[in-house]
Coordinates of C-alpha atoms and ligand atoms in Angstrom, one line a residue:
M28 CA 3.0 -2.1 2.6
K29 CA -0.4 -2.0 4.2
L30 CA -1.5 -5.3 2.8
P31 CA -1.9 -7.4 5.8
L32 CA -4.3 -5.2 7.8
L33 CA -6.8 -8.0 7.4
V34 CA -4.4 -10.4 9.1
V35 CA -4.0 -8.0 12.0
F36 CA -7.7 -8.0 12.6
T37 CA -8.0 -11.7 12.0
F38 CA -5.4 -12.3 14.6
I39 CA -7.3 -10.1 17.0
L40 CA -10.3 -12.3 16.5
I41 CA -8.2 -15.4 16.7
S42 CA -6.7 -14.2 19.9
Q43 CA -10.1 -13.6 21.3
I44 CA -11.2 -17.0 20.6
E45 CA -8.1 -18.5 22.0
H46 CA -8.0 -16.5 25.1
S47 CA -11.6 -16.0 26.1
E48 CA -10.4 -14.2 29.2
C49 CA -9.1 -11.4 26.9
R50 CA -12.0 -9.1 26.4
Q51 CA -10.1 -6.1 25.4
I52 CA -11.6 -6.0 22.0
S53 CA -15.3 -6.4 22.8
W54 CA -15.5 -2.9 24.3
F55 CA -15.2 -1.4 20.8
P56 CA -18.8 -1.5 19.6
N57 CA -20.0 -0.3 23.0
V58 CA -17.8 2.7 22.8
I59 CA -19.2 3.5 19.5
D60 CA -22.8 3.1 20.7
S61 CA -22.5 5.5 23.5
I62 CA -19.9 7.8 22.1
S63 CA -22.3 10.6 21.2
N64 CA -23.4 11.5 24.8
K65 CA -20.7 10.4 27.1
T66 CA -17.6 12.1 25.8
N67 CA -15.7 12.5 28.9
Q68 CA -16.4 9.1 30.3
I69 CA -15.7 7.5 27.0
S70 CA -12.3 9.2 26.5
N71 CA -11.2 8.1 29.9
Y72 CA -12.4 4.7 29.2
V73 CA -10.6 4.5 25.9
R74 CA -7.4 5.9 27.4
E75 CA -7.5 3.2 30.0
K76 CA -8.4 0.5 27.6
G77 CA -5.8 1.9 25.2
R78 CA -3.1 1.0 27.7
T79 CA -4.6 -2.4 28.1
L80 CA -4.9 -2.9 24.4
K81 CA -1.2 -2.1 23.9
H82 CA -0.4 -4.8 26.3
F83 CA -2.8 -7.1 24.6
Y84 CA -1.3 -6.4 21.2
V85 CA 2.2 -7.3 22.3
E86 CA 1.1 -10.4 24.2
N87 CA -1.5 -11.7 21.8
V88 CA -0.9 -10.3 18.4
R89 CA 2.7 -9.4 17.9
N90 CA 4.1 -12.4 19.7
K91 CA 1.8 -14.8 17.9
I92 CA 2.6 -13.5 14.5
T93 CA 6.3 -13.4 15.0
S94 CA 6.3 -16.9 16.4
Y95 CA 3.9 -18.1 13.6
L96 CA 6.4 -16.8 11.1
G97 CA 9.2 -18.5 13.0
M98 CA 10.9 -15.2 13.9
D99 CA 11.1 -15.8 17.7
N100 CA 13.9 -18.3 17.7
S101 CA 15.0 -16.8 21.1
D102 CA 11.8 -17.9 22.7
S103 CA 12.8 -20.9 24.7
N104 CA 9.5 -21.1 26.6
N105 CA 7.7 -22.0 23.5
I106 CA 7.1 -25.7 23.7
E107 CA 4.6 -26.0 20.9
K108 CA 6.2 -27.3 17.7
P109 CA 6.0 -24.9 14.8
E110 CA 4.1 -27.4 12.7
D111 CA 1.5 -27.9 15.4
R112 CA 1.2 -24.2 15.9
Q113 CA 0.8 -23.7 12.1
S114 CA -2.0 -26.2 11.8
R115 CA -3.7 -24.8 14.9
M116 CA -3.5 -21.3 13.4
N117 CA -4.8 -22.6 10.1
K118 CA -7.8 -24.1 11.8
K119 CA -8.6 -20.9 13.7
F120 CA -8.2 -19.0 10.5
K121 CA -10.7 -21.3 8.8
N122 CA -13.1 -20.9 11.7
I123 CA -13.1 -17.2 11.2
V124 CA -14.1 -17.7 7.6
V125 CA -16.9 -20.0 8.5
E126 CA -18.2 -17.5 11.1
A127 CA -18.1 -14.7 8.6
E128 CA -19.8 -16.9 6.0
S129 CA -22.6 -18.0 8.3
S130 CA -23.4 -14.4 9.4
E131 CA -23.1 -13.3 5.7
N132 CA -20.7 -10.7 6.8
N133 CA -17.2 -9.7 5.9
I134 CA -14.9 -9.9 8.8
F135 CA -14.6 -6.1 8.8
D136 CA -18.3 -5.6 9.0
T137 CA -18.4 -6.9 12.5
I138 CA -15.6 -4.7 13.7
A139 CA -15.8 -1.6 11.5
P140 CA -18.8 0.8 11.8
A141 CA -20.0 2.3 8.6
A142 CA -20.3 5.8 10.2
V143 CA -19.8 7.4 13.5
D144 CA -21.5 10.6 14.5
Y145 CA -19.0 12.2 16.8
K146 CA -17.2 15.5 16.5
C147 CA -13.6 15.8 17.8
T148 CA -13.0 19.5 18.6
N149 CA -9.2 20.0 18.4
D150 CA -8.0 17.5 15.8
D151 CA -5.6 18.3 13.0
P152 CA -7.5 19.6 9.9
M153 CA -5.0 17.9 7.7
I154 CA -6.5 14.5 8.7
H155 CA -9.5 15.4 6.6
M156 CA -7.8 17.2 3.7
S157 CA -7.6 15.9 0.2
T158 CA -4.2 15.7 -1.5
P159 CA -4.6 19.1 -3.3
Q160 CA -5.8 20.7 -0.1
L161 CA -2.8 19.3 1.7
I162 CA -0.5 20.7 -1.0
A163 CA -2.2 24.0 -1.0
A164 CA -2.1 24.2 2.8
H165 CA 1.7 24.2 2.6
G166 CA 1.6 27.0 0.0
Y167 CA 2.3 25.0 -3.1
P168 CA 0.2 25.2 -6.3
A169 CA -1.9 22.1 -6.7
E170 CA -3.9 20.8 -9.6
S171 CA -6.4 17.9 -10.2
H172 CA -6.8 16.3 -13.6
T173 CA -9.3 13.7 -14.7
V174 CA -8.1 10.9 -16.9
V175 CA -10.4 8.3 -18.4
T176 CA -8.9 4.9 -19.1
D177 CA -9.7 2.9 -22.2
D178 CA -11.8 0.5 -20.1
G179 CA -13.8 3.3 -18.6
Y180 CA -12.3 4.0 -15.2
I181 CA -12.3 7.7 -14.2
L182 CA -9.1 8.6 -12.4
T183 CA -8.2 11.8 -10.7
I184 CA -4.5 12.5 -10.7
H185 CA -2.8 15.4 -8.8
R186 CA 0.0 17.7 -9.7
I187 CA 2.4 20.1 -8.1
P188 CA 3.3 22.0 -11.3
R189 CA 6.1 24.1 -9.8
S190 CA 7.7 25.0 -6.6
K191 CA 6.1 27.6 -4.4
N192 CA 9.4 29.4 -4.3
A193 CA 9.8 29.6 -8.1
A194 CA 10.6 33.1 -9.1
N195 CA 8.7 32.9 -12.3
K196 CA 5.5 31.0 -13.0
L197 CA 6.9 28.8 -15.7
I198 CA 6.3 25.1 -15.4
P199 CA 9.6 23.3 -15.3
R200 CA 10.6 20.9 -18.2
K201 CA 11.7 18.2 -15.9
T202 CA 8.8 15.8 -15.2
V203 CA 8.2 13.1 -12.7
L204 CA 5.3 10.8 -12.3
M205 CA 4.9 9.2 -8.8
H206 CA 2.9 6.1 -8.2
H207 CA 1.8 5.0 -4.7
G208 CA 1.6 1.4 -3.4
L209 CA -1.3 -0.9 -2.5
L210 CA -3.9 0.8 -0.4
G211 CA -2.1 4.1 -0.9
S212 CA -2.9 7.3 -2.8
S213 CA -1.3 10.5 -4.0
A214 CA -1.5 11.7 -0.4
D215 CA 1.3 9.2 0.5
W216 CA 3.9 11.5 -1.2
V217 CA 2.8 14.8 0.5
L218 CA 1.4 14.1 3.9
A219 CA 4.8 14.2 5.7
G220 CA 4.9 18.0 4.9
P221 CA 7.4 20.1 2.8
Q222 CA 10.5 19.1 4.8
K223 CA 10.1 15.4 4.5
G224 CA 7.6 14.7 1.7
L225 CA 9.2 13.5 -1.5
G226 CA 6.6 15.3 -3.6
Y227 CA 7.7 18.7 -2.2
I228 CA 11.3 17.8 -2.3
L229 CA 11.1 17.0 -6.0
S230 CA 9.1 20.2 -6.6
E231 CA 11.9 22.2 -4.9
A232 CA 14.4 20.4 -7.1
G233 CA 12.7 21.8 -10.2
Y234 CA 10.4 19.1 -11.2
D235 CA 6.9 19.2 -12.5
V236 CA 5.4 16.6 -10.1
W237 CA 2.5 14.3 -11.1
L238 CA 0.9 12.1 -8.5
A239 CA -1.1 9.1 -9.8
N240 CA -4.2 7.6 -8.2
V241 CA -5.0 4.0 -9.0
R242 CA -8.6 2.8 -9.9
G243 CA -10.6 2.2 -6.8
N244 CA -8.7 4.5 -4.4
T245 CA -10.2 7.5 -2.7
Y246 CA -9.7 9.7 -5.8
S247 CA -10.5 7.3 -8.5
R248 CA -13.8 5.7 -7.5
A249 CA -15.8 6.2 -10.6
H250 CA -16.5 4.5 -14.0
I251 CA -18.3 5.6 -17.1
S252 CA -20.9 2.7 -16.8
R253 CA -20.0 0.4 -13.9
D254 CA -21.5 1.0 -10.5
I255 CA -18.9 1.5 -7.7
D256 CA -20.7 -1.2 -5.6
S257 CA -20.6 -3.8 -8.3
F258 CA -18.2 -6.7 -8.7
E259 CA -17.6 -5.5 -12.3
F260 CA -16.0 -2.3 -10.9
W261 CA -13.7 -4.2 -8.5
N262 CA -12.9 -7.0 -10.9
F263 CA -9.3 -5.9 -11.5
T264 CA -5.7 -6.6 -10.2
F265 CA -2.5 -4.7 -10.6
H266 CA -2.2 -6.2 -14.0
D267 CA -5.2 -4.2 -15.2
V268 CA -3.7 -1.1 -13.6
S269 CA -0.5 -1.7 -15.6
Q270 CA -2.4 -2.2 -18.9
H271 CA -5.0 0.6 -18.6
D272 CA -4.3 3.2 -15.8
L273 CA -0.6 3.7 -16.3
P274 CA -0.7 4.1 -20.1
A275 CA -3.7 6.5 -19.8
V276 CA -1.9 8.6 -17.2
I277 CA 1.4 8.7 -19.1
D278 CA -0.3 9.5 -22.4
Y279 CA -2.3 12.2 -20.7
I280 CA 0.8 13.9 -19.3
M281 CA 2.4 13.9 -22.7
E282 CA -0.8 15.4 -24.2
V283 CA -0.6 18.2 -21.7
K284 CA 3.1 18.8 -21.8
G285 CA 4.0 17.8 -25.4
L286 CA 4.9 14.5 -27.0
D287 CA 8.6 15.0 -26.5
T288 CA 8.2 15.1 -22.7
K289 CA 10.5 12.7 -20.9
I290 CA 8.8 11.4 -17.9
N291 CA 10.7 10.0 -14.9
Y292 CA 8.8 7.4 -13.0
I293 CA 9.0 6.9 -9.2
G294 CA 7.0 4.0 -7.7
H295 CA 6.6 2.7 -4.2
S296 CA 5.7 -1.0 -3.6
M297 CA 2.8 -1.8 -5.9
G298 CA 3.7 1.3 -7.8
T299 CA 6.8 -0.6 -8.9
T300 CA 4.9 -3.8 -9.7
V301 CA 2.7 -2.0 -12.2
L302 CA 5.7 -0.4 -13.8
F303 CA 7.4 -3.7 -14.3
A304 CA 4.2 -5.3 -15.6
L305 CA 3.7 -2.4 -18.0
L306 CA 7.3 -2.3 -19.4
S307 CA 7.4 -6.1 -19.9
T308 CA 4.1 -6.1 -21.9
K309 CA 3.5 -2.8 -23.6
T310 CA 7.2 -2.5 -24.4
Q311 CA 6.9 0.8 -26.3
Y312 CA 6.8 2.5 -22.9
N313 CA 10.5 1.6 -22.4
K314 CA 11.2 4.3 -25.0
I315 CA 8.5 6.8 -23.9
L316 CA 9.6 7.1 -20.2
R317 CA 13.1 8.5 -19.3
A318 CA 13.9 6.3 -16.4
G319 CA 12.3 4.3 -13.5
F320 CA 13.1 4.6 -9.8
A321 CA 11.7 1.8 -7.7
L322 CA 11.3 2.2 -4.0
A323 CA 10.8 -1.1 -2.1
P324 CA 10.3 -2.9 -5.4
V325 CA 7.8 -5.8 -5.5
A326 CA 8.1 -8.3 -8.4
Y327 CA 9.4 -11.6 -7.3
M328 CA 7.9 -12.7 -4.0
T329 CA 9.9 -15.6 -2.6
D330 CA 11.2 -13.8 0.5
I331 CA 8.1 -12.5 2.1
K332 CA 8.1 -12.0 5.9
S333 CA 4.8 -10.1 6.0
P334 CA 1.8 -11.9 7.3
I335 CA 0.3 -11.6 3.8
K336 CA 2.0 -15.0 3.5
L337 CA -1.0 -16.4 5.4
L338 CA -3.3 -15.6 2.6
A339 CA -1.2 -17.4 0.1
K340 CA -2.3 -20.8 1.5
Y341 CA -5.8 -20.0 0.4
S342 CA -5.0 -18.5 -3.0
D343 CA -6.1 -21.7 -4.8
N344 CA -9.6 -21.1 -3.8
I345 CA -10.4 -17.7 -5.1
E346 CA -14.0 -17.8 -4.1
Y347 CA -13.1 -18.6 -0.6
L348 CA -10.7 -15.7 -0.4
M349 CA -13.2 -13.4 -1.9
K350 CA -15.7 -14.4 0.7
L351 CA -13.2 -13.9 3.4
L352 CA -12.0 -10.6 2.3
G353 CA -15.1 -9.3 0.7
A354 CA -15.6 -9.9 -3.0
N355 CA -15.1 -6.3 -4.2
E356 CA -13.1 -3.8 -2.2
F357 CA -10.5 -4.8 0.3
L358 CA -10.7 -2.9 3.6
P359 CA -12.7 0.2 2.7
Q360 CA -11.5 3.5 4.0
N361 CA -14.0 4.0 6.7
A362 CA -12.9 1.0 8.6
V363 CA -11.5 0.9 12.1
L364 CA -8.3 2.8 11.5
R365 CA -10.0 5.7 9.8
W366 CA -12.4 6.0 12.7
L367 CA -9.5 6.0 15.1
S368 CA -7.6 8.6 13.3
K369 CA -10.5 11.0 13.4
H370 CA -10.6 10.6 17.2
A371 CA -6.9 10.5 17.7
C372 CA -7.0 13.7 19.8
E373 CA -9.1 11.8 22.3
I374 CA -7.1 8.7 22.4
N375 CA -3.4 9.3 22.6
H376 CA -2.6 6.1 24.3
Y377 CA -4.5 4.1 21.9
E378 CA -2.7 5.9 19.1
E379 CA 0.5 4.8 20.6
A380 CA -0.6 1.3 20.8
I381 CA -1.5 1.2 17.2
C382 CA 1.7 2.8 16.2
E383 CA 3.9 0.5 18.1
N384 CA 2.2 -2.6 17.2
S385 CA 0.1 -2.8 14.1
M386 CA 2.7 -1.0 12.1
F387 CA 5.2 -3.6 13.3
V388 CA 2.8 -6.3 12.3
L389 CA 2.2 -4.9 8.8
C390 CA 5.6 -4.2 7.5
G391 CA 8.3 -4.9 10.0
H392 CA 8.8 -2.5 12.8
D393 CA 11.1 0.5 12.9
E394 CA 10.1 2.6 15.8
R395 CA 13.0 4.9 15.6
Q396 CA 12.3 6.1 12.0
F397 CA 8.5 6.5 12.6
N398 CA 7.3 10.0 13.2
R399 CA 4.4 9.5 15.6
S400 CA 3.0 12.9 15.1
L401 CA 2.2 11.9 11.5
L402 CA 0.1 8.9 12.6
P403 CA -3.3 10.7 12.7
I404 CA -2.7 12.1 9.2
I405 CA -1.5 8.8 7.9
L406 CA -4.5 7.0 9.3
G407 CA -6.7 9.7 7.8
H408 CA -5.6 8.8 4.3
V409 CA -4.6 5.2 4.5
P410 CA -6.0 2.8 3.5
A411 CA -7.3 4.5 0.4
G412 CA -8.9 1.5 -1.3
A413 CA -7.8 -1.5 -3.3
S414 CA -9.5 -4.5 -4.9
T415 CA -9.6 -7.8 -3.1
K416 CA -8.6 -9.4 -6.5
T417 CA -5.2 -7.5 -6.3
L418 CA -4.5 -9.1 -2.9
V419 CA -5.5 -12.5 -4.3
H420 CA -3.1 -11.9 -7.2
Y421 CA -0.2 -11.2 -4.9
A422 CA -1.1 -14.2 -2.7
Q423 CA -1.1 -16.4 -5.8
E424 CA 2.4 -15.3 -6.6
I425 CA 3.6 -16.1 -3.2
K426 CA 2.0 -19.5 -3.4
Q427 CA 3.7 -20.1 -6.8
N428 CA 7.2 -19.8 -5.3
G429 CA 7.2 -16.1 -5.7
K430 CA 6.9 -16.1 -9.5
F431 CA 6.1 -12.7 -11.1
Q432 CA 3.2 -13.8 -13.2
Q433 CA -0.3 -12.8 -14.5
F434 CA -3.5 -13.7 -12.7
D435 CA -4.3 -17.4 -12.3
F436 CA -7.9 -18.0 -13.3
G437 CA -7.5 -21.8 -12.9
P438 CA -6.3 -24.3 -15.6
E439 CA -9.5 -24.2 -17.7
D440 CA -9.9 -20.5 -17.8
N441 CA -6.2 -19.9 -18.2
L442 CA -6.4 -21.9 -21.4
K443 CA -9.1 -19.6 -22.7
V444 CA -7.4 -16.4 -21.6
Y445 CA -3.7 -17.2 -22.1
G446 CA -3.7 -20.3 -24.3
T447 CA -1.8 -22.1 -21.6
A448 CA -2.9 -24.0 -18.4
T449 CA -0.7 -21.8 -16.2
P450 CA -0.5 -18.0 -16.4
P451 CA 2.5 -16.5 -18.2
E452 CA 5.3 -14.9 -16.2
Y453 CA 6.1 -11.3 -16.9
A454 CA 9.0 -11.1 -19.3
L455 CA 11.4 -9.0 -17.3
H456 CA 14.1 -9.3 -19.9
K457 CA 12.0 -7.1 -22.1
I458 CA 12.4 -4.2 -19.7
T459 CA 15.0 -1.9 -21.4
L460 CA 14.1 1.3 -19.5
P461 CA 17.0 2.4 -17.2
I462 CA 15.9 1.5 -13.7
A463 CA 17.3 2.1 -10.3
L464 CA 16.2 -0.1 -7.3
F465 CA 16.1 1.1 -3.7
S466 CA 15.7 -1.6 -1.1
S467 CA 16.3 -2.1 2.6
E468 CA 17.2 -5.1 4.8
N469 CA 14.2 -4.9 7.1
D470 CA 11.6 -4.9 4.3
W471 CA 9.0 -7.6 4.9
L472 CA 7.7 -7.4 1.3
A473 CA 10.6 -6.6 -0.9
G474 CA 13.2 -9.0 0.4
D475 CA 17.0 -8.9 -0.4
V476 CA 17.0 -12.0 -2.5
D477 CA 14.0 -11.0 -4.6
V478 CA 15.3 -7.5 -5.3
A479 CA 18.7 -8.8 -6.2
N480 CA 17.2 -11.4 -8.6
L481 CA 15.1 -8.6 -10.1
Y482 CA 18.1 -6.4 -10.6
V483 CA 20.1 -8.9 -12.6
K484 CA 17.1 -9.3 -14.9
L485 CA 17.1 -5.6 -15.9
V486 CA 18.7 -4.8 -19.3
N487 CA 19.5 -1.3 -18.3
P488 CA 20.2 -1.2 -14.6
I489 CA 21.2 2.1 -13.1
E490 CA 22.0 1.1 -9.6
H491 CA 20.8 -1.1 -6.8
Y492 CA 20.9 1.1 -3.7
I493 CA 20.5 -0.5 -0.3
V494 CA 19.5 1.9 2.4
P495 CA 22.4 2.0 4.9
L496 CA 20.2 1.5 8.0
K497 CA 19.4 -2.0 9.1
E498 CA 16.0 -1.2 10.6
F499 CA 14.7 0.7 7.5
N500 CA 11.4 -0.9 6.4
H501 CA 8.8 -0.9 3.6
I502 CA 6.9 2.2 4.7
D503 CA 10.0 4.1 5.8
F504 CA 10.5 4.9 2.1
L505 CA 7.5 7.2 2.4
W506 CA 7.5 8.6 6.0
A507 CA 10.7 7.8 7.8
V508 CA 12.3 10.7 9.8
D509 CA 15.5 10.2 7.9
A510 CA 14.2 9.3 4.5
P511 CA 15.5 12.5 3.0
S512 CA 19.1 11.8 4.0
L513 CA 18.9 8.0 3.6
V514 CA 17.0 7.8 0.4
Y515 CA 15.9 11.0 -1.3
T516 CA 19.4 12.6 -1.6
K517 CA 20.5 9.5 -3.5
L518 CA 17.3 9.4 -5.6
L519 CA 17.7 13.1 -6.6
Q520 CA 21.4 12.5 -7.6
L521 CA 20.4 9.5 -9.8
L522 CA 17.5 11.4 -11.2
E523 CA 19.8 14.2 -12.3
E524 CA 22.7 12.3 -13.6
G525 CA 22.1 8.6 -13.5
V526 CA 20.5 8.1 -16.9
S527 CA 21.8 11.0 -18.9
K528 CA 24.4 8.8 -20.5
S529 CA 22.1 6.0 -21.6
V530 CA 18.8 7.5 -22.8
D531 CA 18.8 11.2 -23.1
D532 CA 20.2 11.1 -26.6
D533 CA 17.8 8.5 -27.8
V534 CA 15.3 9.5 -30.4
I535 CA 11.9 9.1 -28.9
N536 CA 9.5 7.7 -31.5
N537 CA 6.1 9.0 -30.7
N538 CA 4.4 6.7 -33.2
L539 CA 5.2 3.9 -30.7
L540 CA 2.2 5.2 -28.7
D541 CA -0.1 3.3 -31.0
D542 CA -0.2 -0.2 -29.5
Ligands
NAG19 C1 -27.4 8.9 26.2 O1 -27.9 9.6 27.4 C2 -29.2 9.3 27.7 C3 -29.6 10.2 28.9 O2 -29.1 11.5 28.8 C4 -29.4 7.9 28.1 O3 -30.8 7.6 28.3 C5 -29.0 7.0 26.9 O4 -29.0 5.7 27.3 C6 -27.5 7.4 26.5 N1 -27.2 6.6 25.3 C7 -26.2 5.8 25.2 C8 -26.0 5.1 24.0 O5 -25.4 5.7 26.1
NAG20 C1 -13.7 -10.2 -14.6 O1 -12.6 -10.0 -15.4 C2 -12.1 -11.0 -16.2 C3 -10.9 -10.6 -17.0 O2 -9.9 -10.3 -16.1 C4 -13.3 -11.4 -17.2 O3 -12.9 -12.5 -18.0 C5 -14.5 -11.7 -16.5 O4 -15.6 -11.9 -17.4 C6 -14.9 -10.5 -15.5 N1 -16.0 -10.9 -14.7 C7 -17.0 -10.1 -14.5 C8 -18.2 -10.6 -13.8 O5 -17.0 -8.9 -14.9
NAG21 C1 7.2 14.8 12.5 O1 6.1 15.3 11.8 C2 5.7 16.6 12.2 C3 4.4 16.9 11.5 O2 4.5 16.9 10.1 C4 6.8 17.6 11.8 O3 6.4 18.9 12.2 C5 8.1 17.2 12.5 O4 9.1 18.0 12.1 C6 8.4 15.7 12.2 N1 9.5 15.3 13.0 C7 10.6 14.7 12.5 C8 11.7 14.4 13.4 O5 10.7 14.5 11.3

């Protein structure tokens, strides 16, 4: 969902080069320099510039990207041929890389300050709260658990063991494990508050709710021997998450709750990718889990409208991409958006600009479903961290006609790792877990065709539910104003009844845990 932030910034830079009269971005470092002792002046300045920037975004970023992606067919004034535009954009994109290389910087380093010393007086404390603090602030019990993977990553996962309204203190039998998407965290499921957040809604429905955190995100930035700043730490993709993090978390929950625990899995975006990768490789988990519910599922990637497509062109040259994006972590949390979120109380207009435009750029825009008052909290928790290698892996798949396949090390190394010159595709026909897919028409990452093709591959499909609202997009599954009525009601219904016929009577063989 939040993948193409890079591209947003890239386009800002591109636009600057192309339109040297557009200076709207260059004020940014100056603002930071002087922010500590010119509060009033600065906030007026930012407000004013915020309005300009909004205009700038629409004119220079949004329109460019939509036209680059061939989505502005109605634009009759556009005389440049798409091919010309494409090659021009490619050239600009390369120039950005060359610049970043020659200054030995990542692109972000030039626009994202490491730290800003500025206190905002009346901001929402929830911006700064961790997931358990958010949960507790709403009166629910919250727990943190530490899980160590078999390759040494130290994960912190969160839990809402029972509803705050539960009459007794017993922890319910029904169990659900929720997995966030790329650049997300456990906070994704709770930051919308008790009325709208799926984590709370499931808790109220009588579930013991576990919230995973992937290696490298805000809550899982530790390893038993690898340094967090080393390439060794960040040398992973969603495949490694599926092989190590997911089994560790699932096994841990069963250790805590008992080996006969039947875990329901709910994933969003990359949280679905890792489930499909797990079930098609470590197939014993098809018997261990009870059912899977995939929101905005990402497996095949032929039908991508998101600007992440731009990265695919460079996916053959991994080194080049690593240089461009930073070899280790992609878009660290203290980048521009995080800075902005902390100062949102000062910059309402700017906040609006970001909302209306960069969200659109990321995942397709659905202004009506987006709750603006959540924006500061969202920006305070997102992005939560991801490896550049994961981005590269997705980009490779797009390049390879959307095949759902393992990481491509190049022909020579593929031979060593896989025994074949090309990486193996994930064997989706081995997925026997009952699975329901939830998709929407306006999803730039989980397109209609890809989700339909995935659905027919499933051995035990429950249902393919298409959200009955045309504008509903990738991130709306988490934070849309009407997500409860459009998605969660159906999800709860399928959770309760959808799989009872197919698996509940199955004998779970715990010995299958041994790989
Ligand atoms: C902060 O204010 C002082 C004077 O009070 C001034 O000399 C200095 O240049 C200001 N710093 C910035 C970064 O604006
Ligand atoms: C990175 O991971 C791959 C396996 O995915 C491994 O073959 C390689 O040696 C690792 N590189 C480093 C520097 O750790
Ligand atoms: C938007 O979010 C705020 C803050 O969580 C909440 O109070 C409000 O009810 C939400 N509005 C809608 C329409 O969901």
